[in-house]
Tab-separated table of C-alpha atoms in Angstrom:
chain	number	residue	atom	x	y	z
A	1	UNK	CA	1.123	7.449	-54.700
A	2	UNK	CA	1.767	3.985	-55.020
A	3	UNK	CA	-1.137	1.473	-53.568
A	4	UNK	CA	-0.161	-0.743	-50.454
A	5	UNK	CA	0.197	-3.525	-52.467
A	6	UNK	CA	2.978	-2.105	-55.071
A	7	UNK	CA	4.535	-1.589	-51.963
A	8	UNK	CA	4.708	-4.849	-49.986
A	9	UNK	CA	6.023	-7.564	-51.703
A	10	UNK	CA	8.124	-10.059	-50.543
A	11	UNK	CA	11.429	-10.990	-51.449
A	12	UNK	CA	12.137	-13.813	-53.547
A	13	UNK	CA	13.271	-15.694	-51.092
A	14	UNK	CA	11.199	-14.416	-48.065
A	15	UNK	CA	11.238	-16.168	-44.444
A	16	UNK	CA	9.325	-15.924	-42.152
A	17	UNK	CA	12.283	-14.926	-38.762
A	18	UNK	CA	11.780	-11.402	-38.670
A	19	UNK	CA	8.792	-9.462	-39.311
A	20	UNK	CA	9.229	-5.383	-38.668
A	21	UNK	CA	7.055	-3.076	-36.547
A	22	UNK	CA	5.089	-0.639	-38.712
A	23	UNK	CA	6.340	2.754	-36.925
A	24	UNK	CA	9.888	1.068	-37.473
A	25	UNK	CA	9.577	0.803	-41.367
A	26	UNK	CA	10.331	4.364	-41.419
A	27	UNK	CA	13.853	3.863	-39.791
A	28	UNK	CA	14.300	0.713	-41.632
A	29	UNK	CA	13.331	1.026	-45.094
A	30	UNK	CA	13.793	4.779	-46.227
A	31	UNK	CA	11.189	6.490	-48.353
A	32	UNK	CA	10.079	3.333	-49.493
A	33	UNK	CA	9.380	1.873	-45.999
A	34	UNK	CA	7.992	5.201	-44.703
A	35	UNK	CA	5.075	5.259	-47.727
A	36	UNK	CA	4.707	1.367	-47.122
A	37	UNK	CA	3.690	1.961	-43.466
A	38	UNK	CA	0.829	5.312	-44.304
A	39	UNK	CA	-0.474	2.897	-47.420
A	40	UNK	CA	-0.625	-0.023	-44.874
A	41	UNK	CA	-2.537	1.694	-42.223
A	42	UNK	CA	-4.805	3.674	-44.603
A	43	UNK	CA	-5.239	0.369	-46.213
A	44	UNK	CA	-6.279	-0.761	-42.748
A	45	UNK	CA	-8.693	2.223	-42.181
A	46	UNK	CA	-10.560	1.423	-45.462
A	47	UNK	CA	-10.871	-2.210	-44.407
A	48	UNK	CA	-12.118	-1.562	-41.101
A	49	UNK	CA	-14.216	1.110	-42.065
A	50	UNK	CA	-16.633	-1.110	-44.413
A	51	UNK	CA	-14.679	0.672	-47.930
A	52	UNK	CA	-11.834	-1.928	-48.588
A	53	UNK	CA	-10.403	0.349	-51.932
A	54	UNK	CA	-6.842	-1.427	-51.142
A	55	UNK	CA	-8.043	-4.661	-49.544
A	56	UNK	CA	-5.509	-6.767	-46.596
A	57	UNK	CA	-5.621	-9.790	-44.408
A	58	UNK	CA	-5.455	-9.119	-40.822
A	59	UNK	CA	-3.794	-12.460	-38.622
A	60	UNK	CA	-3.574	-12.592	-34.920
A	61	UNK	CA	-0.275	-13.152	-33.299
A	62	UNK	CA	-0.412	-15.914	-30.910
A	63	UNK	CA	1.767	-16.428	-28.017
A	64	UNK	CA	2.911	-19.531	-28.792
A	65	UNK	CA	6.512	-21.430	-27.916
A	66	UNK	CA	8.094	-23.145	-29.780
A	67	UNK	CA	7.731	-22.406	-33.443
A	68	UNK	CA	7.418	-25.400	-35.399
A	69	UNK	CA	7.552	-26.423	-38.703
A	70	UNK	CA	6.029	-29.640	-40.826
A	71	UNK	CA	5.957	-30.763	-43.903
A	72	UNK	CA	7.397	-32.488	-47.017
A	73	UNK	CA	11.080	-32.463	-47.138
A	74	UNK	CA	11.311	-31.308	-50.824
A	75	UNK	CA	14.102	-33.027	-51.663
A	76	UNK	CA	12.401	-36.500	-51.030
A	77	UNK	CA	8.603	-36.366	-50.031
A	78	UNK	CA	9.563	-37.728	-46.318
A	79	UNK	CA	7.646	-36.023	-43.777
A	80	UNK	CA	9.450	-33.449	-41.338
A	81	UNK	CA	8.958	-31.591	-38.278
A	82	UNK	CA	11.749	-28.750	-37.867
A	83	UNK	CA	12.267	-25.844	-35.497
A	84	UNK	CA	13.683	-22.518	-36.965
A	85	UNK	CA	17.033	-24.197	-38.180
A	86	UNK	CA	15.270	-25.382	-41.124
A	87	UNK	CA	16.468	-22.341	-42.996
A	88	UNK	CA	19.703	-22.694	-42.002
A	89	UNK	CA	22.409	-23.519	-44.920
A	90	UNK	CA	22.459	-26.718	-43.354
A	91	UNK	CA	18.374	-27.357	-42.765
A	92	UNK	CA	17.908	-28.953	-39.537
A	93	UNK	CA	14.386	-31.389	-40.201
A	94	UNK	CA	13.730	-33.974	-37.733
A	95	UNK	CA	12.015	-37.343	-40.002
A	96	UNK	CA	11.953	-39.466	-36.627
A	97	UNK	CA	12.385	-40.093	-32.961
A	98	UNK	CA	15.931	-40.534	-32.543
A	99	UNK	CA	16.349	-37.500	-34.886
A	100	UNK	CA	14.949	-35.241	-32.262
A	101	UNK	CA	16.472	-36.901	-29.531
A	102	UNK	CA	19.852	-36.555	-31.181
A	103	UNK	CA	19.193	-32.770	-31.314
A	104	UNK	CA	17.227	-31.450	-28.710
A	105	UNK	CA	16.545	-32.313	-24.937
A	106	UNK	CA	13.759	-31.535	-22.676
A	107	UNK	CA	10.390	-29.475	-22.813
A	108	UNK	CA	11.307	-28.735	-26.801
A	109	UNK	CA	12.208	-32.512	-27.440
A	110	UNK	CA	8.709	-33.611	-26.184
A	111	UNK	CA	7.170	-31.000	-28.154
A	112	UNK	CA	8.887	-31.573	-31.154
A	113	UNK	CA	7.802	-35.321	-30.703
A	114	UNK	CA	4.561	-35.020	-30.048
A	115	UNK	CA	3.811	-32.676	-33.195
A	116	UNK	CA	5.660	-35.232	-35.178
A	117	UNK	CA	3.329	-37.826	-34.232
A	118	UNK	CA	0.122	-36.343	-34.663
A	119	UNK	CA	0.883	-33.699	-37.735
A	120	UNK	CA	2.065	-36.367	-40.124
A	121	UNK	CA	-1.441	-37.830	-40.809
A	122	UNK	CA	-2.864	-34.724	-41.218
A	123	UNK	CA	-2.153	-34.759	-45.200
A	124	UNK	CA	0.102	-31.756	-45.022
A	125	UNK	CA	1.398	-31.538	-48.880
A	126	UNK	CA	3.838	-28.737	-48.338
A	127	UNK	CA	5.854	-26.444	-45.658
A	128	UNK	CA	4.011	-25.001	-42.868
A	129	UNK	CA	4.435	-23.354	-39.680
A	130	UNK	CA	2.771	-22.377	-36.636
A	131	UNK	CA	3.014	-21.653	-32.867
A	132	UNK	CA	2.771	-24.815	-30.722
A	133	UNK	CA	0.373	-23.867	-28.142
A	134	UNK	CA	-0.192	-26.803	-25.866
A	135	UNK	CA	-0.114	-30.260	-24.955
A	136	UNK	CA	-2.301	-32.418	-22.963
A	137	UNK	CA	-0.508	-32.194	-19.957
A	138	UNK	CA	-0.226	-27.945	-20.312
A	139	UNK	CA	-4.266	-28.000	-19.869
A	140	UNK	CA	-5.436	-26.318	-16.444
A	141	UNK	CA	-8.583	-25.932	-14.656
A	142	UNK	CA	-9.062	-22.724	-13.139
A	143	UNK	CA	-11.470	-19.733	-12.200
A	144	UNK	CA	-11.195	-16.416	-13.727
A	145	UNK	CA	-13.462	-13.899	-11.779
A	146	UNK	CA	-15.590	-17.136	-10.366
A	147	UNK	CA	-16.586	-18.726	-13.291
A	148	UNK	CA	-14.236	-22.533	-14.439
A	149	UNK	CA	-12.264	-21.606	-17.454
A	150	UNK	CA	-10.054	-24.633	-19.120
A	151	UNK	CA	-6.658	-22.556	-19.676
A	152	UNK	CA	-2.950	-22.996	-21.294
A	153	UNK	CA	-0.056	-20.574	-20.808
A	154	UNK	CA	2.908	-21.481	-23.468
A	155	UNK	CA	4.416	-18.052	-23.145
A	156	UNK	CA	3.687	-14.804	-21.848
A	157	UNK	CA	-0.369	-14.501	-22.548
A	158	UNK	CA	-2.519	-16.868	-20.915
A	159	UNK	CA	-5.286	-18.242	-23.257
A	160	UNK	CA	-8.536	-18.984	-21.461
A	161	UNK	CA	-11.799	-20.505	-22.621
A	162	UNK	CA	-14.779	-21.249	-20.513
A	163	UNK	CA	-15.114	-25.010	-19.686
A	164	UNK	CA	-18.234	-26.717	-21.188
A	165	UNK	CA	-18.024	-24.525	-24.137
A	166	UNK	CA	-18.066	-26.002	-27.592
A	167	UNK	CA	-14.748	-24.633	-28.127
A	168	UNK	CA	-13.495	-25.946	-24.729
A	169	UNK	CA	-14.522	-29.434	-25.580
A	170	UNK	CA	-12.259	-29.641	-28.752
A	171	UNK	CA	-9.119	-28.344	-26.693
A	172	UNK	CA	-9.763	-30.844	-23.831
A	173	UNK	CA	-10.080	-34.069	-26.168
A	174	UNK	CA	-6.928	-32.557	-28.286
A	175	UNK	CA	-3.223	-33.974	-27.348
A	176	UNK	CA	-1.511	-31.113	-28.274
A	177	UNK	CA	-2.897	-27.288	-30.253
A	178	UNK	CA	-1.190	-25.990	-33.086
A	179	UNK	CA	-1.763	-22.115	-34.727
A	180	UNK	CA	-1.057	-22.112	-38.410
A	181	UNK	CA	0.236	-18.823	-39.774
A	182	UNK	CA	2.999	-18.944	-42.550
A	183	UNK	CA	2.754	-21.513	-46.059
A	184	UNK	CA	5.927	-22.277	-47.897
A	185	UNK	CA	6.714	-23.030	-51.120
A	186	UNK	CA	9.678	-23.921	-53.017
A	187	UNK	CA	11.796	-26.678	-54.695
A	188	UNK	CA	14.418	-26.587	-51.776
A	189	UNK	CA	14.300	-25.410	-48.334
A	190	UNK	CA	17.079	-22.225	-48.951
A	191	UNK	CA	15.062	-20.905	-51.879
A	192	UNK	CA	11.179	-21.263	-50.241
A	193	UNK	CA	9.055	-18.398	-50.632
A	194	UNK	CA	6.696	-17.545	-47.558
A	195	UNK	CA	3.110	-16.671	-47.921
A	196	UNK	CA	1.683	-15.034	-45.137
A	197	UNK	CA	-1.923	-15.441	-44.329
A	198	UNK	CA	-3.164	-18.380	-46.146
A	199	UNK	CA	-6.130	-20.479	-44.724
A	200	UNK	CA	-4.064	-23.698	-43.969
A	201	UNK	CA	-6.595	-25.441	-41.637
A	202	UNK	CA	-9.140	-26.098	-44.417
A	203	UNK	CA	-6.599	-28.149	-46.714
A	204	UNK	CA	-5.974	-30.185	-43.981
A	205	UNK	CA	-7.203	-33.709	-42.377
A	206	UNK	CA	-9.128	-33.120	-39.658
A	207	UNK	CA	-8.474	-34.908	-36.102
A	208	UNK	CA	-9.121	-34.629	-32.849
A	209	UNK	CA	-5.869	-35.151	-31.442
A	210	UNK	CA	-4.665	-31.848	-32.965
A	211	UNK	CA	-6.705	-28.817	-31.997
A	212	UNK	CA	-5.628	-26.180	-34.738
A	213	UNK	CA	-6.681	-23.042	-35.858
A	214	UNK	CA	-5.526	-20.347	-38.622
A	215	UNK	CA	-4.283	-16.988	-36.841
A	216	UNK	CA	-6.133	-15.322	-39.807
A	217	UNK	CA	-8.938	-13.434	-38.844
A	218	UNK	CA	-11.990	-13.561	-40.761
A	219	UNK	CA	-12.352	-11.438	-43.970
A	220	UNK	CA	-13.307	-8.033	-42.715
A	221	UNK	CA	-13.597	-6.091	-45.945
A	222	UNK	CA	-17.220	-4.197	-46.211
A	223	UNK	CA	-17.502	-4.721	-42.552
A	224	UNK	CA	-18.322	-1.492	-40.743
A	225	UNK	CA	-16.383	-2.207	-37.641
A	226	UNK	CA	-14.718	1.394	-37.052
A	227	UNK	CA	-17.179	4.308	-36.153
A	228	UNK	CA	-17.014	7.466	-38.340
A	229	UNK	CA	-15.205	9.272	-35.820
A	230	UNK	CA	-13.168	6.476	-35.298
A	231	UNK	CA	-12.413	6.280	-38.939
A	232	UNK	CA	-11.703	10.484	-39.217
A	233	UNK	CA	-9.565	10.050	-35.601
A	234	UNK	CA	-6.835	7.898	-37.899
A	235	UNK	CA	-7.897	10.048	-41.270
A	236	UNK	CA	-6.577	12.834	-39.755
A	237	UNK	CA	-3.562	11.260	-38.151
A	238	UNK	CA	-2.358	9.851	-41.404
A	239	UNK	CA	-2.868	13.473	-43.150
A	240	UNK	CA	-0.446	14.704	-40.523
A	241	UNK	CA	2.073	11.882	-41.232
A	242	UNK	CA	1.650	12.773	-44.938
A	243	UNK	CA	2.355	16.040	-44.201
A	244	UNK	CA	5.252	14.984	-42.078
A	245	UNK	CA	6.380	12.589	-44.457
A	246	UNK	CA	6.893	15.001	-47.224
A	247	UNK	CA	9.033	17.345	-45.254
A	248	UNK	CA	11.867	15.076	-44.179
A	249	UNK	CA	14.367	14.876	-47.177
A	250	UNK	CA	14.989	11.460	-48.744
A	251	UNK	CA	18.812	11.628	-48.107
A	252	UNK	CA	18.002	11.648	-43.939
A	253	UNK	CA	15.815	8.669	-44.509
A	254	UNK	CA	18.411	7.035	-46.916
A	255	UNK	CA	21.336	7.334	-44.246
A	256	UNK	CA	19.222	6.297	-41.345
A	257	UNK	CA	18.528	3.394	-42.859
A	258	UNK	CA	21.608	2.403	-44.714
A	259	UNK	CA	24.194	3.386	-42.230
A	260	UNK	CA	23.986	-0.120	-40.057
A	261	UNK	CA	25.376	1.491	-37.097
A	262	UNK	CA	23.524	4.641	-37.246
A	263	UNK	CA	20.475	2.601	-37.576
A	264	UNK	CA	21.827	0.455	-34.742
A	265	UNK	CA	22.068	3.182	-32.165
A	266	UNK	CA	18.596	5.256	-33.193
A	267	UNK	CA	16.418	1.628	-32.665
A	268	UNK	CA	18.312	0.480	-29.246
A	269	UNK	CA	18.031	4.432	-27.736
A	270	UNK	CA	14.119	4.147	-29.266
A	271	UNK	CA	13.702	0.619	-27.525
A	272	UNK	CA	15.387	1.713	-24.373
A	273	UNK	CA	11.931	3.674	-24.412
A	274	UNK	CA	10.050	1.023	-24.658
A	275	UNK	CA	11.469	-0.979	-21.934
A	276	UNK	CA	10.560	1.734	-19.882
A	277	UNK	CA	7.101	1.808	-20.701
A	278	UNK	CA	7.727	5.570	-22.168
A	279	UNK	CA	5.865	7.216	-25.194
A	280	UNK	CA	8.298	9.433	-27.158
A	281	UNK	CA	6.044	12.899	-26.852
A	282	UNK	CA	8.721	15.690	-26.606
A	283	UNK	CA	10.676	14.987	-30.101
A	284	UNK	CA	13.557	17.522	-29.364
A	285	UNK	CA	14.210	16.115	-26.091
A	286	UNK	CA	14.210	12.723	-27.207
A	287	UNK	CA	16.895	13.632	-30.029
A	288	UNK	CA	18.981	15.449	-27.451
A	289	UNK	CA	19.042	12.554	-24.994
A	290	UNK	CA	20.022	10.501	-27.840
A	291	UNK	CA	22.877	12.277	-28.349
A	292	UNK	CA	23.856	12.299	-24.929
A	293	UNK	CA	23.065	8.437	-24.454
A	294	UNK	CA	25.263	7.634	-27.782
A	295	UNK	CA	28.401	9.811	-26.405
A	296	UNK	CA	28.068	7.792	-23.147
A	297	UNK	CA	27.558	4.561	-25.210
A	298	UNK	CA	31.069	5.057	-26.963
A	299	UNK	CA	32.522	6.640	-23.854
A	300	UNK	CA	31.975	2.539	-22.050
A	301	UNK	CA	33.081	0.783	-25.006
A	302	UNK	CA	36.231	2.980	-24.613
A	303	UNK	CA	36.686	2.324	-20.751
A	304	UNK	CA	36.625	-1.192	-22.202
A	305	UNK	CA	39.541	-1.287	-24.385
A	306	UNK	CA	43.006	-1.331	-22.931
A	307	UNK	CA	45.097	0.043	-26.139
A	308	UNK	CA	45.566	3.243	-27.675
A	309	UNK	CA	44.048	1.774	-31.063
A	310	UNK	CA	41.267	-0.092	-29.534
A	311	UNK	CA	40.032	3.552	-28.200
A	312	UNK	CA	41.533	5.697	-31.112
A	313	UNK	CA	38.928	3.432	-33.520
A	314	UNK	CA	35.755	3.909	-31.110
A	315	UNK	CA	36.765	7.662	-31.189
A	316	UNK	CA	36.581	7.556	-34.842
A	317	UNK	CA	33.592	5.545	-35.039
A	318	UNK	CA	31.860	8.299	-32.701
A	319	UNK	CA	33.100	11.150	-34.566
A	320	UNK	CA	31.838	9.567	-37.716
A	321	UNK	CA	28.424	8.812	-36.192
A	322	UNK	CA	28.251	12.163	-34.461
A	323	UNK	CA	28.497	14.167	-37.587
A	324	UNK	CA	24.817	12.760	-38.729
A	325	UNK	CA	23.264	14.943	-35.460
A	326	UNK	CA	24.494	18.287	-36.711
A	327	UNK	CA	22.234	21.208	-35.574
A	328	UNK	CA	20.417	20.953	-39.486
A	329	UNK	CA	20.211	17.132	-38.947
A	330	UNK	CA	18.827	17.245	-35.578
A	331	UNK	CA	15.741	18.889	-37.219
A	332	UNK	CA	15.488	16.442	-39.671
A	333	UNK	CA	15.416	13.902	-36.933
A	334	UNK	CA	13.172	15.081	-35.256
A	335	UNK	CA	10.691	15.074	-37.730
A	336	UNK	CA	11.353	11.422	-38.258
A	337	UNK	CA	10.114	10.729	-34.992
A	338	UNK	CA	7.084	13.002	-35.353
A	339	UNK	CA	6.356	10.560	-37.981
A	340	UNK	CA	6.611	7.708	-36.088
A	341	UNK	CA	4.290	9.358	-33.366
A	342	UNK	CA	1.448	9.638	-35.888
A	343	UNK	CA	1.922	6.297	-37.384
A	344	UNK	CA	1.887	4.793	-33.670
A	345	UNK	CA	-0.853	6.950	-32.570
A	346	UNK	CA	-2.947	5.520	-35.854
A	347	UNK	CA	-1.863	1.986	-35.221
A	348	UNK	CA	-2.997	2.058	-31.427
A	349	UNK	CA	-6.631	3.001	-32.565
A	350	UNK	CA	-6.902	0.160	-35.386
A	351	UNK	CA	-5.504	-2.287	-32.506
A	352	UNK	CA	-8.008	-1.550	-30.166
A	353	UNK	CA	-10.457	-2.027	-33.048
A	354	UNK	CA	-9.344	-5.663	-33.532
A	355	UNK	CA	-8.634	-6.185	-30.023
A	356	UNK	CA	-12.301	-5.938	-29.816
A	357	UNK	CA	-12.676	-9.747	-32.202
A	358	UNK	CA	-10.814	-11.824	-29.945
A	359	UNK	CA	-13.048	-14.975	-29.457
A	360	UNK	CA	-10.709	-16.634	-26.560
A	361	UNK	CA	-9.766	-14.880	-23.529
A	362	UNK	CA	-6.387	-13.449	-22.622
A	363	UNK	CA	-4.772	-12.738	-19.607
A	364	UNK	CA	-1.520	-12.133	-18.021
A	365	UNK	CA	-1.132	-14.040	-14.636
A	366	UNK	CA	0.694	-12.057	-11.386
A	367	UNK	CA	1.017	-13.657	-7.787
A	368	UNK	CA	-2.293	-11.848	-7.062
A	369	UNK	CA	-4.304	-13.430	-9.832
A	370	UNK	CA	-5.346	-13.203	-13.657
A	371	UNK	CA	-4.993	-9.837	-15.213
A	372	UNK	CA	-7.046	-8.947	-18.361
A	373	UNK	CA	-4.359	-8.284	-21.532
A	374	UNK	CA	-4.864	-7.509	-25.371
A	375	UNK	CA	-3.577	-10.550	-27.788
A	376	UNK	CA	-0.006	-9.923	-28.578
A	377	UNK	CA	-0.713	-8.226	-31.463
A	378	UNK	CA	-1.623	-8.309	-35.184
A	379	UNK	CA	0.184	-8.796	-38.847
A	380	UNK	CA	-1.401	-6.718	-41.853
A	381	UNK	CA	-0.513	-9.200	-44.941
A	382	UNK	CA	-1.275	-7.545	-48.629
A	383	UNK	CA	-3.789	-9.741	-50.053
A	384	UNK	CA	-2.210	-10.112	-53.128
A	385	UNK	CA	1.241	-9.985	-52.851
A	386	UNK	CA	2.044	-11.585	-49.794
A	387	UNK	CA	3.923	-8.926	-47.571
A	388	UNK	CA	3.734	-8.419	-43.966
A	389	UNK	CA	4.128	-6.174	-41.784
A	390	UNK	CA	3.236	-6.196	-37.337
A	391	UNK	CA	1.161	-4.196	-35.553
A	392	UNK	CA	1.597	-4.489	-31.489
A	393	UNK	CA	0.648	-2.535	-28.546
A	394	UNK	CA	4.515	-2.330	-27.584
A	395	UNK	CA	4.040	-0.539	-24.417
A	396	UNK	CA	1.592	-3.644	-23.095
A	397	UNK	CA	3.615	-5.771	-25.003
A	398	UNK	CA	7.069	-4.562	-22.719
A	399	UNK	CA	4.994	-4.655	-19.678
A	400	UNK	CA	3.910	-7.939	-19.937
A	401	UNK	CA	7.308	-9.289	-21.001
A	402	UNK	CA	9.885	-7.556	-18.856
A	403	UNK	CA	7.611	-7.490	-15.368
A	404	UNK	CA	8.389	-9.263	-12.616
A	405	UNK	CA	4.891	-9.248	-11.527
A	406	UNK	CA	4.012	-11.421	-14.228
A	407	UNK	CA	4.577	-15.419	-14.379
A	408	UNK	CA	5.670	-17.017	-17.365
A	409	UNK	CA	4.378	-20.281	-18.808
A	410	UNK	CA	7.980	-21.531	-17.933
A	411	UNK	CA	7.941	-19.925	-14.329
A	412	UNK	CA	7.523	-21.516	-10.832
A	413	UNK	CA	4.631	-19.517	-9.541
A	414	UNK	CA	5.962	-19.539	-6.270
């Protein structure tokens, strides 16, 4: 078998917009993407387990809104601040004031002026980007289970860090926090290639009106951080995916993942699951209520349509679709989610192994109080290729985003 690295590479032209879920590699990238995500978590397991054969970069994913960019605009040195549009075919980089103003409005334009002013002395030579995570005026003052914390709440998670620490003293004196987690190079902005997990902070000026950190955590090869029978726990749950894996033909995993609306309605019914806070356990039920959920699907887009084509081409579309759950296929399928289950199940134990590094606090906030959460997750990054792939708690992750027990940065608390 091929090592993790030979198997995560990124393309040419790479960006950093979308980054897959591990379990979901299996839907979304065939064989290929089904031995990518064992390699990646046995990869993982040897890290963690102080016997890096395959080593990987672990980074943290921060909660942070908006994304922003900086840098040199290629084309002539000037320095840049961007949001996501900057891969667009027509890159949208902001070189001054009235640039943002001209494009954005509130909360985002004050951001995006802010960074501008206090990145571009920081010496930054190429493309970066990172999550902005506060600005002076986002700092609080409150108490977590008694004791003063200072705390800022861009998103979802609420990042909290005892006040008088050493730590606490940077953020307070800092005008706005920045986490670097993507590098770009390239001779124009559509043909940059992303590199995931570089140390950016280092190469950097250093001031303190920009608090800023790397989301990479620190190198954890030889470090024995998984017990043994943590370490045979996800040893044995990656021998059953193997197992798994080599029973499901290559043609199922080939038309799951290159028939775009196939592969459409498999990852909404699966996230319909996850909005509901549900583990898939029972396999066979969960492929028989997707067939029934994707003949009711079709059935409202019909109800929609007012003409006798309209309806006669979402008939055909569901025939067409339907023939892929025949009563051979349905066993195929459901082995494809067994797979998943194992990769998930070995992905929630390495998670709540590097759950267990997190340095700042992090906390979900309800109209009763602070609530004790996981960081959003995690991004495995070959160490010498460059490809990524995400590891999150998507159950936690659902129930802190879709809740309406739990304020927002962007919410009125009352």
């Amino acid at each position: 078998m091929l090592s993790f690295k030979k198997q995560l590479m990124t393309e040419a032209a790479s960006k950093n917009t979308h980054m897959t879920h591990i379990e979901d590699l299996v839907l979304d990238g065939g064989v290929k993407g089904a031995r990518q995500a064992i390699l990646a978590l046995r990869a993982l397991r040897d890290m963690l387990s102080g016997n890096a054969k395959a080593p990987v970069d672990v980074t943290v994913k921060w909660d942070g809104a908006p994304a922003v960019f900086a840098g040199l605009d290629p084309s002539d040195g000037e320095f840049f601040v961007a949001k996501k549009g900057i891969f667009n075919a027509n890159p949208k980089v902001y070189k001054s004031h009235e640039d943002i103003k001209a494009d954005t409005s509130g909360d985002l334009q004050k951001k995006l002026i802010l960074a501008f002013d206090n990145l571009k002395d920081l010496g930054i030579t190429d493309v970066i980007q990172g999550d902005f995570m506060f600005e002076k005026g986002d700092l609080k003052k409150e108490k977590i289970n008694g004791i003063q914390h200072t705390t800022f709440h861009p998103n979802t998670i609420v990042y909290a860090i005892p006040t008088g620490s050493a730590l606490e003293k940077q953020i307070s004196k800092a005008k706005i926090g920045i986490v670097w987690h993507t590098a770009y190079s390239g001779s124009t902005f559509e043909t940059m290639r992303a590199e995931f997990g570089k140390e950016i902070v280092p190469k950097l000026k250093k001031s303190s009106n920009v608090w800023m950190q790397d989301a990479t955590l620190p190198d954890l090869s030889g470090t024995a951080t998984m017990t043994a029978k943590e370490t045979a726990e996800v040893t044995k749950k990656l021998s059953e995916a193997g197992k798994i894996f080599k029973k499901i033909a290559a043609s199922t995993l080939k038309e799951i993942e290159s028939d775009k609306e196939l592969n459409l309605l498999i990852n909404t019914y699966n996230n319909t699951k996850v909005r509901a806070n549900e583990r898939i356990t029972n396999t066979s039920a969960h492929v028989k209520g997707m067939i029934d959920w994707v003949n009711t699907r079709y059935d409202k887009q019909s109800d929609k349509l007012s003409s006798v084509k309209g309806k006669a081409g979402v008939e055909a579309k569901r025939e067409r679709v339907l023939k892929f759950f025949s009563k051979s296929n349905q066993k195929k399928l459901k082995l494809v989610f067994d797979l998943q289950n194992f990769i998930v199940d070995s992905k929630l134990i390495i998670i709540n192994k590097l759950n267990s590094l997190n340095k700042i606090g992090t906390f979900v906030k309800t109209k009763s109080g602070f609530k004790v959460t996981n960081p959003e997750g995690f991004v495995a990054i070959d160490r010498m290729e460059g490809g990524a792939v995400k590891l999150v708690d998507r159950l936690e992750f659902s129930t802190n985003n879709f809740s309406k027990d739990i304020i927002k940065g962007w919410d009125n608390p009352n």
